[in-house]
């Protein structure tokens, strides 16, 4: 137990022992009498016996209120003075008994107590130092040991039933499971199972969950470690941990080694302004050597996850190391519905909740996002003291996850509130008028984060690419707030700064990335990012200043034309804009149905 390793425990134990010993050696103390009272009793002849010790005298009285022969303890200042007083009293009272009691020597063991305490404290201190020293040696010896966590059948394991919305991904990984279960089928045909499987995809799409499901389906040990666990301050420690990890894996073969965030240790070698990181590069070299070192079909499969495959070292991705790359993408509508069903199993959901509708209004949500939505909905239900989670609460949780919590307590002056109402109404009207891919879901002037309000729109369906016309629609939608401010209020504000930034970025991407220029058709001028130098400094232009001027003119033309069109739309629908803004000032928040009613009937 930890308490026995603490020096304070032993100190308290010794003090308790001393206290007990002192209490056991203490006799019952009789009542005390002051010296003047003692002299008064002698003059009265009421003293029958006196026992004199070094500093005190014990007196027996002839009569007392407590009864005959009562003993008192007398404090006095001088033995000589007491002796003279008693001799004079003995002349008058011959029967007065006087006894001089010599000092009793202290027990022999009492003098040893201080020495024993010092020796005991020294032993405890030495024991404590030795324990710390031994622990330090153990820590030093384990410094190069792998930090991988081993998950076996005894632990709660995941299976493919716990993974939804990843049909092709599971199909690819079923071969790994089959090999781990029946390797002889592949060996007989001379097939070499991939040594490494790289799971690539955005954060939260379920890469780690898929790796755990493979181990659970195959019922094999699962070594899980993060790429950052290899990298230490001292050069060589990471390489030592890699060796120890593969040693453990060979002892538990067949098994799976899972390295999460492998880009922390597998970055491109020799990159960067200041050279490479010796510790990380040695760790990567050792990882490459170990992957080459274990034989074909040994039953050890390395799975790794990353969302930055572009910065991995090419040697790590060549055949024979990470042979197979599985891209884990965003789930589609059906996949999101299945994911929602998994996370709704252990929650009390109302019977009329349609998870299919929830899946439709959550495009580009990952599995982690959906789990967060269901958790937030449960929290909202608990906050409202409800017994079940309704569809309204789930939708409210979606807004909370995407937009952030509403700041209803923030005080907004009337001028800013009115400006926000017209700004958001402009966004909503422009979205309704021009967008062929989205529809307005909610309009609000309640502050969220740094924004004074928001207009939420959702796609009609999952989209994986956009046409030029749809990108123009997106730009016009972003410019709707600024146009509404200018036309309705005759003034513009800083509230459109983020909208303008996003609109300009879309226009620039149309020209330099997507080749959608009128004068420079099908030519891409994308800047190359040097990720090891930094996003702000690591841009390499692959076009001249003359072309840069043409690009700027094209961007200006797209923004200007879009803004003119938006202003015309706002002018044509000024009555709807006014009605919508007034309703927002009154209610602060308008849902889809009410917005459609206002737009159709104003």
mmCIF file with all atom_site columns, N, CA, C and O in Angstrom, residues 225-248:
data_model
loop_
_atom_site.group_PDB
_atom_site.id
_atom_site.type_symbol
_atom_site.label_atom_id
_atom_site.label_alt_id
_atom_site.label_comp_id
_atom_site.label_asym_id
_atom_site.label_entity_id
_atom_site.label_seq_id
_atom_site.pdbx_PDB_ins_code
_atom_site.Cartn_x
_atom_site.Cartn_y
_atom_site.Cartn_z
_atom_site.occupancy
_atom_site.B_iso_or_equiv
_atom_site.pdbx_formal_charge
_atom_site.auth_seq_id
_atom_site.auth_comp_id
_atom_site.auth_asym_id
_atom_site.auth_atom_id
_atom_site.pdbx_PDB_model_num
ATOM 1  N N  . UNK A 1 225 ? -1.582 2.507  -29.749 1.00 0.00 ? 225 UNK A N  1
ATOM 2  C CA . UNK A 1 225 ? -0.610 3.514  -29.328 1.00 0.00 ? 225 UNK A CA 1
ATOM 3  C C  . UNK A 1 225 ? -0.746 4.719  -30.250 1.00 0.00 ? 225 UNK A C  1
ATOM 4  O O  . UNK A 1 225 ? -1.149 4.591  -31.410 1.00 0.00 ? 225 UNK A O  1
ATOM 5  N N  . UNK A 1 226 ? -0.433 5.893  -29.726 1.00 0.00 ? 226 UNK A N  1
ATOM 6  C CA . UNK A 1 226 ? -0.457 7.107  -30.522 1.00 0.00 ? 226 UNK A CA 1
ATOM 7  C C  . UNK A 1 226 ? 0.941  7.392  -31.059 1.00 0.00 ? 226 UNK A C  1
ATOM 8  O O  . UNK A 1 226 ? 1.944  7.038  -30.436 1.00 0.00 ? 226 UNK A O  1
ATOM 9  N N  . UNK A 1 227 ? 0.997  8.032  -32.223 1.00 0.00 ? 227 UNK A N  1
ATOM 10 C CA . UNK A 1 227 ? 2.291  8.348  -32.804 1.00 0.00 ? 227 UNK A CA 1
ATOM 11 C C  . UNK A 1 227 ? 3.127  9.236  -31.909 1.00 0.00 ? 227 UNK A C  1
ATOM 12 O O  . UNK A 1 227 ? 4.363  9.130  -31.874 1.00 0.00 ? 227 UNK A O  1
ATOM 13 N N  . UNK A 1 228 ? 2.489  10.111 -31.140 1.00 0.00 ? 228 UNK A N  1
ATOM 14 C CA . UNK A 1 228 ? 3.229  11.011 -30.256 1.00 0.00 ? 228 UNK A CA 1
ATOM 15 C C  . UNK A 1 228 ? 3.862  10.282 -29.084 1.00 0.00 ? 228 UNK A C  1
ATOM 16 O O  . UNK A 1 228 ? 4.781  10.804 -28.452 1.00 0.00 ? 228 UNK A O  1
ATOM 17 N N  . UNK A 1 229 ? 3.402  9.056  -28.762 1.00 0.00 ? 229 UNK A N  1
ATOM 18 C CA . UNK A 1 229 ? 3.988  8.296  -27.657 1.00 0.00 ? 229 UNK A CA 1
ATOM 19 C C  . UNK A 1 229 ? 5.390  7.807  -27.969 1.00 0.00 ? 229 UNK A C  1
ATOM 20 O O  . UNK A 1 229 ? 6.130  7.421  -27.061 1.00 0.00 ? 229 UNK A O  1
ATOM 21 N N  . UNK A 1 230 ? 5.759  7.787  -29.233 1.00 0.00 ? 230 UNK A N  1
ATOM 22 C CA . UNK A 1 230 ? 7.108  7.353  -29.599 1.00 0.00 ? 230 UNK A CA 1
ATOM 23 C C  . UNK A 1 230 ? 8.132  8.474  -29.425 1.00 0.00 ? 230 UNK A C  1
ATOM 24 O O  . UNK A 1 230 ? 9.295  8.215  -29.157 1.00 0.00 ? 230 UNK A O  1
ATOM 25 N N  . UNK A 1 231 ? 7.702  9.693  -29.611 1.00 0.00 ? 231 UNK A N  1
ATOM 26 C CA . UNK A 1 231 ? 8.640  10.814 -29.688 1.00 0.00 ? 231 UNK A CA 1
ATOM 27 C C  . UNK A 1 231 ? 8.903  11.347 -28.289 1.00 0.00 ? 231 UNK A C  1
ATOM 28 O O  . UNK A 1 231 ? 7.973  11.695 -27.559 1.00 0.00 ? 231 UNK A O  1
ATOM 29 N N  . UNK A 1 232 ? 10.181 11.386 -27.900 1.00 0.00 ? 232 UNK A N  1
ATOM 30 C CA . UNK A 1 232 ? 10.589 11.912 -26.616 1.00 0.00 ? 232 UNK A CA 1
ATOM 31 C C  . UNK A 1 232 ? 11.682 12.948 -26.813 1.00 0.00 ? 232 UNK A C  1
ATOM 32 O O  . UNK A 1 232 ? 12.155 13.187 -27.921 1.00 0.00 ? 232 UNK A O  1
ATOM 33 N N  . UNK A 1 233 ? 12.101 13.514 -25.704 1.00 0.00 ? 233 UNK A N  1
ATOM 34 C CA . UNK A 1 233 ? 13.141 14.538 -25.744 1.00 0.00 ? 233 UNK A CA 1
ATOM 35 C C  . UNK A 1 233 ? 14.491 13.938 -26.125 1.00 0.00 ? 233 UNK A C  1
ATOM 36 O O  . UNK A 1 233 ? 15.293 14.563 -26.802 1.00 0.00 ? 233 UNK A O  1
ATOM 37 N N  . UNK A 1 234 ? 14.748 12.703 -25.674 1.00 0.00 ? 234 UNK A N  1
ATOM 38 C CA . UNK A 1 234 ? 16.052 12.089 -25.863 1.00 0.00 ? 234 UNK A CA 1
ATOM 39 C C  . UNK A 1 234 ? 16.067 11.257 -27.141 1.00 0.00 ? 234 UNK A C  1
ATOM 40 O O  . UNK A 1 234 ? 15.144 10.471 -27.399 1.00 0.00 ? 234 UNK A O  1
ATOM 41 N N  . UNK A 1 235 ? 17.100 11.410 -27.903 1.00 0.00 ? 235 UNK A N  1
ATOM 42 C CA . UNK A 1 235 ? 17.249 10.684 -29.157 1.00 0.00 ? 235 UNK A CA 1
ATOM 43 C C  . UNK A 1 235 ? 17.449 9.203  -28.858 1.00 0.00 ? 235 UNK A C  1
ATOM 44 O O  . UNK A 1 235 ? 18.254 8.833  -28.006 1.00 0.00 ? 235 UNK A O  1
ATOM 45 N N  . UNK A 1 236 ? 16.728 8.363  -29.556 1.00 0.00 ? 236 UNK A N  1
ATOM 46 C CA . UNK A 1 236 ? 16.863 6.918  -29.406 1.00 0.00 ? 236 UNK A CA 1
ATOM 47 C C  . UNK A 1 236 ? 15.770 6.265  -28.593 1.00 0.00 ? 236 UNK A C  1
ATOM 48 O O  . UNK A 1 236 ? 15.585 5.045  -28.676 1.00 0.00 ? 236 UNK A O  1
ATOM 49 N N  . UNK A 1 237 ? 15.054 7.059  -27.794 1.00 0.00 ? 237 UNK A N  1
ATOM 50 C CA . UNK A 1 237 ? 13.996 6.481  -26.962 1.00 0.00 ? 237 UNK A CA 1
ATOM 51 C C  . UNK A 1 237 ? 12.852 5.973  -27.835 1.00 0.00 ? 237 UNK A C  1
ATOM 52 O O  . UNK A 1 237 ? 12.312 4.882  -27.628 1.00 0.00 ? 237 UNK A O  1
ATOM 53 N N  . UNK A 1 238 ? 12.451 6.769  -28.836 1.00 0.00 ? 238 UNK A N  1
ATOM 54 C CA . UNK A 1 238 ? 11.366 6.352  -29.720 1.00 0.00 ? 238 UNK A CA 1
ATOM 55 C C  . UNK A 1 238 ? 11.697 5.077  -30.467 1.00 0.00 ? 238 UNK A C  1
ATOM 56 O O  . UNK A 1 238 ? 10.857 4.171  -30.593 1.00 0.00 ? 238 UNK A O  1
ATOM 57 N N  . UNK A 1 239 ? 12.948 4.968  -30.962 1.00 0.00 ? 239 UNK A N  1
ATOM 58 C CA . UNK A 1 239 ? 13.355 3.751  -31.657 1.00 0.00 ? 239 UNK A CA 1
ATOM 59 C C  . UNK A 1 239 ? 13.310 2.555  -30.722 1.00 0.00 ? 239 UNK A C  1
ATOM 60 O O  . UNK A 1 239 ? 12.912 1.446  -31.113 1.00 0.00 ? 239 UNK A O  1
ATOM 61 N N  . UNK A 1 240 ? 13.703 2.761  -29.462 1.00 0.00 ? 240 UNK A N  1
ATOM 62 C CA . UNK A 1 240 ? 13.648 1.678  -28.478 1.00 0.00 ? 240 UNK A CA 1
ATOM 63 C C  . UNK A 1 240 ? 12.209 1.239  -28.225 1.00 0.00 ? 240 UNK A C  1
ATOM 64 O O  . UNK A 1 240 ? 11.928 0.042  -28.097 1.00 0.00 ? 240 UNK A O  1
ATOM 65 N N  . UNK A 1 241 ? 11.300 2.184  -28.186 1.00 0.00 ? 241 UNK A N  1
ATOM 66 C CA . UNK A 1 241 ? 9.899  1.831  -27.963 1.00 0.00 ? 241 UNK A CA 1
ATOM 67 C C  . UNK A 1 241 ? 9.317  1.098  -29.166 1.00 0.00 ? 241 UNK A C  1
ATOM 68 O O  . UNK A 1 241 ? 8.467  0.223  -28.999 1.00 0.00 ? 241 UNK A O  1
ATOM 69 N N  . UNK A 1 242 ? 9.749  1.462  -30.354 1.00 0.00 ? 242 UNK A N  1
ATOM 70 C CA . UNK A 1 242 ? 9.298  0.734  -31.548 1.00 0.00 ? 242 UNK A CA 1
ATOM 71 C C  . UNK A 1 242 ? 9.761  -0.721 -31.476 1.00 0.00 ? 242 UNK A C  1
ATOM 72 O O  . UNK A 1 242 ? 8.993  -1.646 -31.751 1.00 0.00 ? 242 UNK A O  1
ATOM 73 N N  . UNK A 1 243 ? 11.024 -0.925 -31.119 1.00 0.00 ? 243 UNK A N  1
ATOM 74 C CA . UNK A 1 243 ? 11.538 -2.304 -31.007 1.00 0.00 ? 243 UNK A CA 1
ATOM 75 C C  . UNK A 1 243 ? 10.767 -3.092 -29.969 1.00 0.00 ? 243 UNK A C  1
ATOM 76 O O  . UNK A 1 243 ? 10.434 -4.266 -30.186 1.00 0.00 ? 243 UNK A O  1
ATOM 77 N N  . UNK A 1 244 ? 10.497 -2.467 -28.822 1.00 0.00 ? 244 UNK A N  1
ATOM 78 C CA . UNK A 1 244 ? 9.770  -3.166 -27.767 1.00 0.00 ? 244 UNK A CA 1
ATOM 79 C C  . UNK A 1 244 ? 8.340  -3.474 -28.196 1.00 0.00 ? 244 UNK A C  1
ATOM 80 O O  . UNK A 1 244 ? 7.803  -4.543 -27.870 1.00 0.00 ? 244 UNK A O  1
ATOM 81 N N  . UNK A 1 245 ? 7.706  -2.551 -28.930 1.00 0.00 ? 245 UNK A N  1
ATOM 82 C CA . UNK A 1 245 ? 6.337  -2.781 -29.408 1.00 0.00 ? 245 UNK A CA 1
ATOM 83 C C  . UNK A 1 245 ? 6.272  -3.994 -30.324 1.00 0.00 ? 245 UNK A C  1
ATOM 84 O O  . UNK A 1 245 ? 5.393  -4.852 -30.174 1.00 0.00 ? 245 UNK A O  1
ATOM 85 N N  . UNK A 1 246 ? 7.207  -4.093 -31.272 1.00 0.00 ? 246 UNK A N  1
ATOM 86 C CA . UNK A 1 246 ? 7.182  -5.235 -32.199 1.00 0.00 ? 246 UNK A CA 1
ATOM 87 C C  . UNK A 1 246 ? 7.579  -6.522 -31.491 1.00 0.00 ? 246 UNK A C  1
ATOM 88 O O  . UNK A 1 246 ? 7.128  -7.609 -31.878 1.00 0.00 ? 246 UNK A O  1
ATOM 89 N N  . UNK A 1 247 ? 8.412  -6.414 -30.462 1.00 0.00 ? 247 UNK A N  1
ATOM 90 C CA . UNK A 1 247 ? 8.753  -7.606 -29.678 1.00 0.00 ? 247 UNK A CA 1
ATOM 91 C C  . UNK A 1 247 ? 7.514  -8.150 -28.978 1.00 0.00 ? 247 UNK A C  1
ATOM 92 O O  . UNK A 1 247 ? 7.249  -9.359 -28.990 1.00 0.00 ? 247 UNK A O  1
ATOM 93 N N  . UNK A 1 248 ? 6.737  -7.251 -28.359 1.00 0.00 ? 248 UNK A N  1
ATOM 94 C CA . UNK A 1 248 ? 5.492  -7.682 -27.709 1.00 0.00 ? 248 UNK A CA 1
ATOM 95 C C  . UNK A 1 248 ? 4.511  -8.258 -28.724 1.00 0.00 ? 248 UNK A C  1
ATOM 96 O O  . UNK A 1 248 ? 3.811  -9.239 -28.443 1.00 0.00 ? 248 UNK A O  1
#
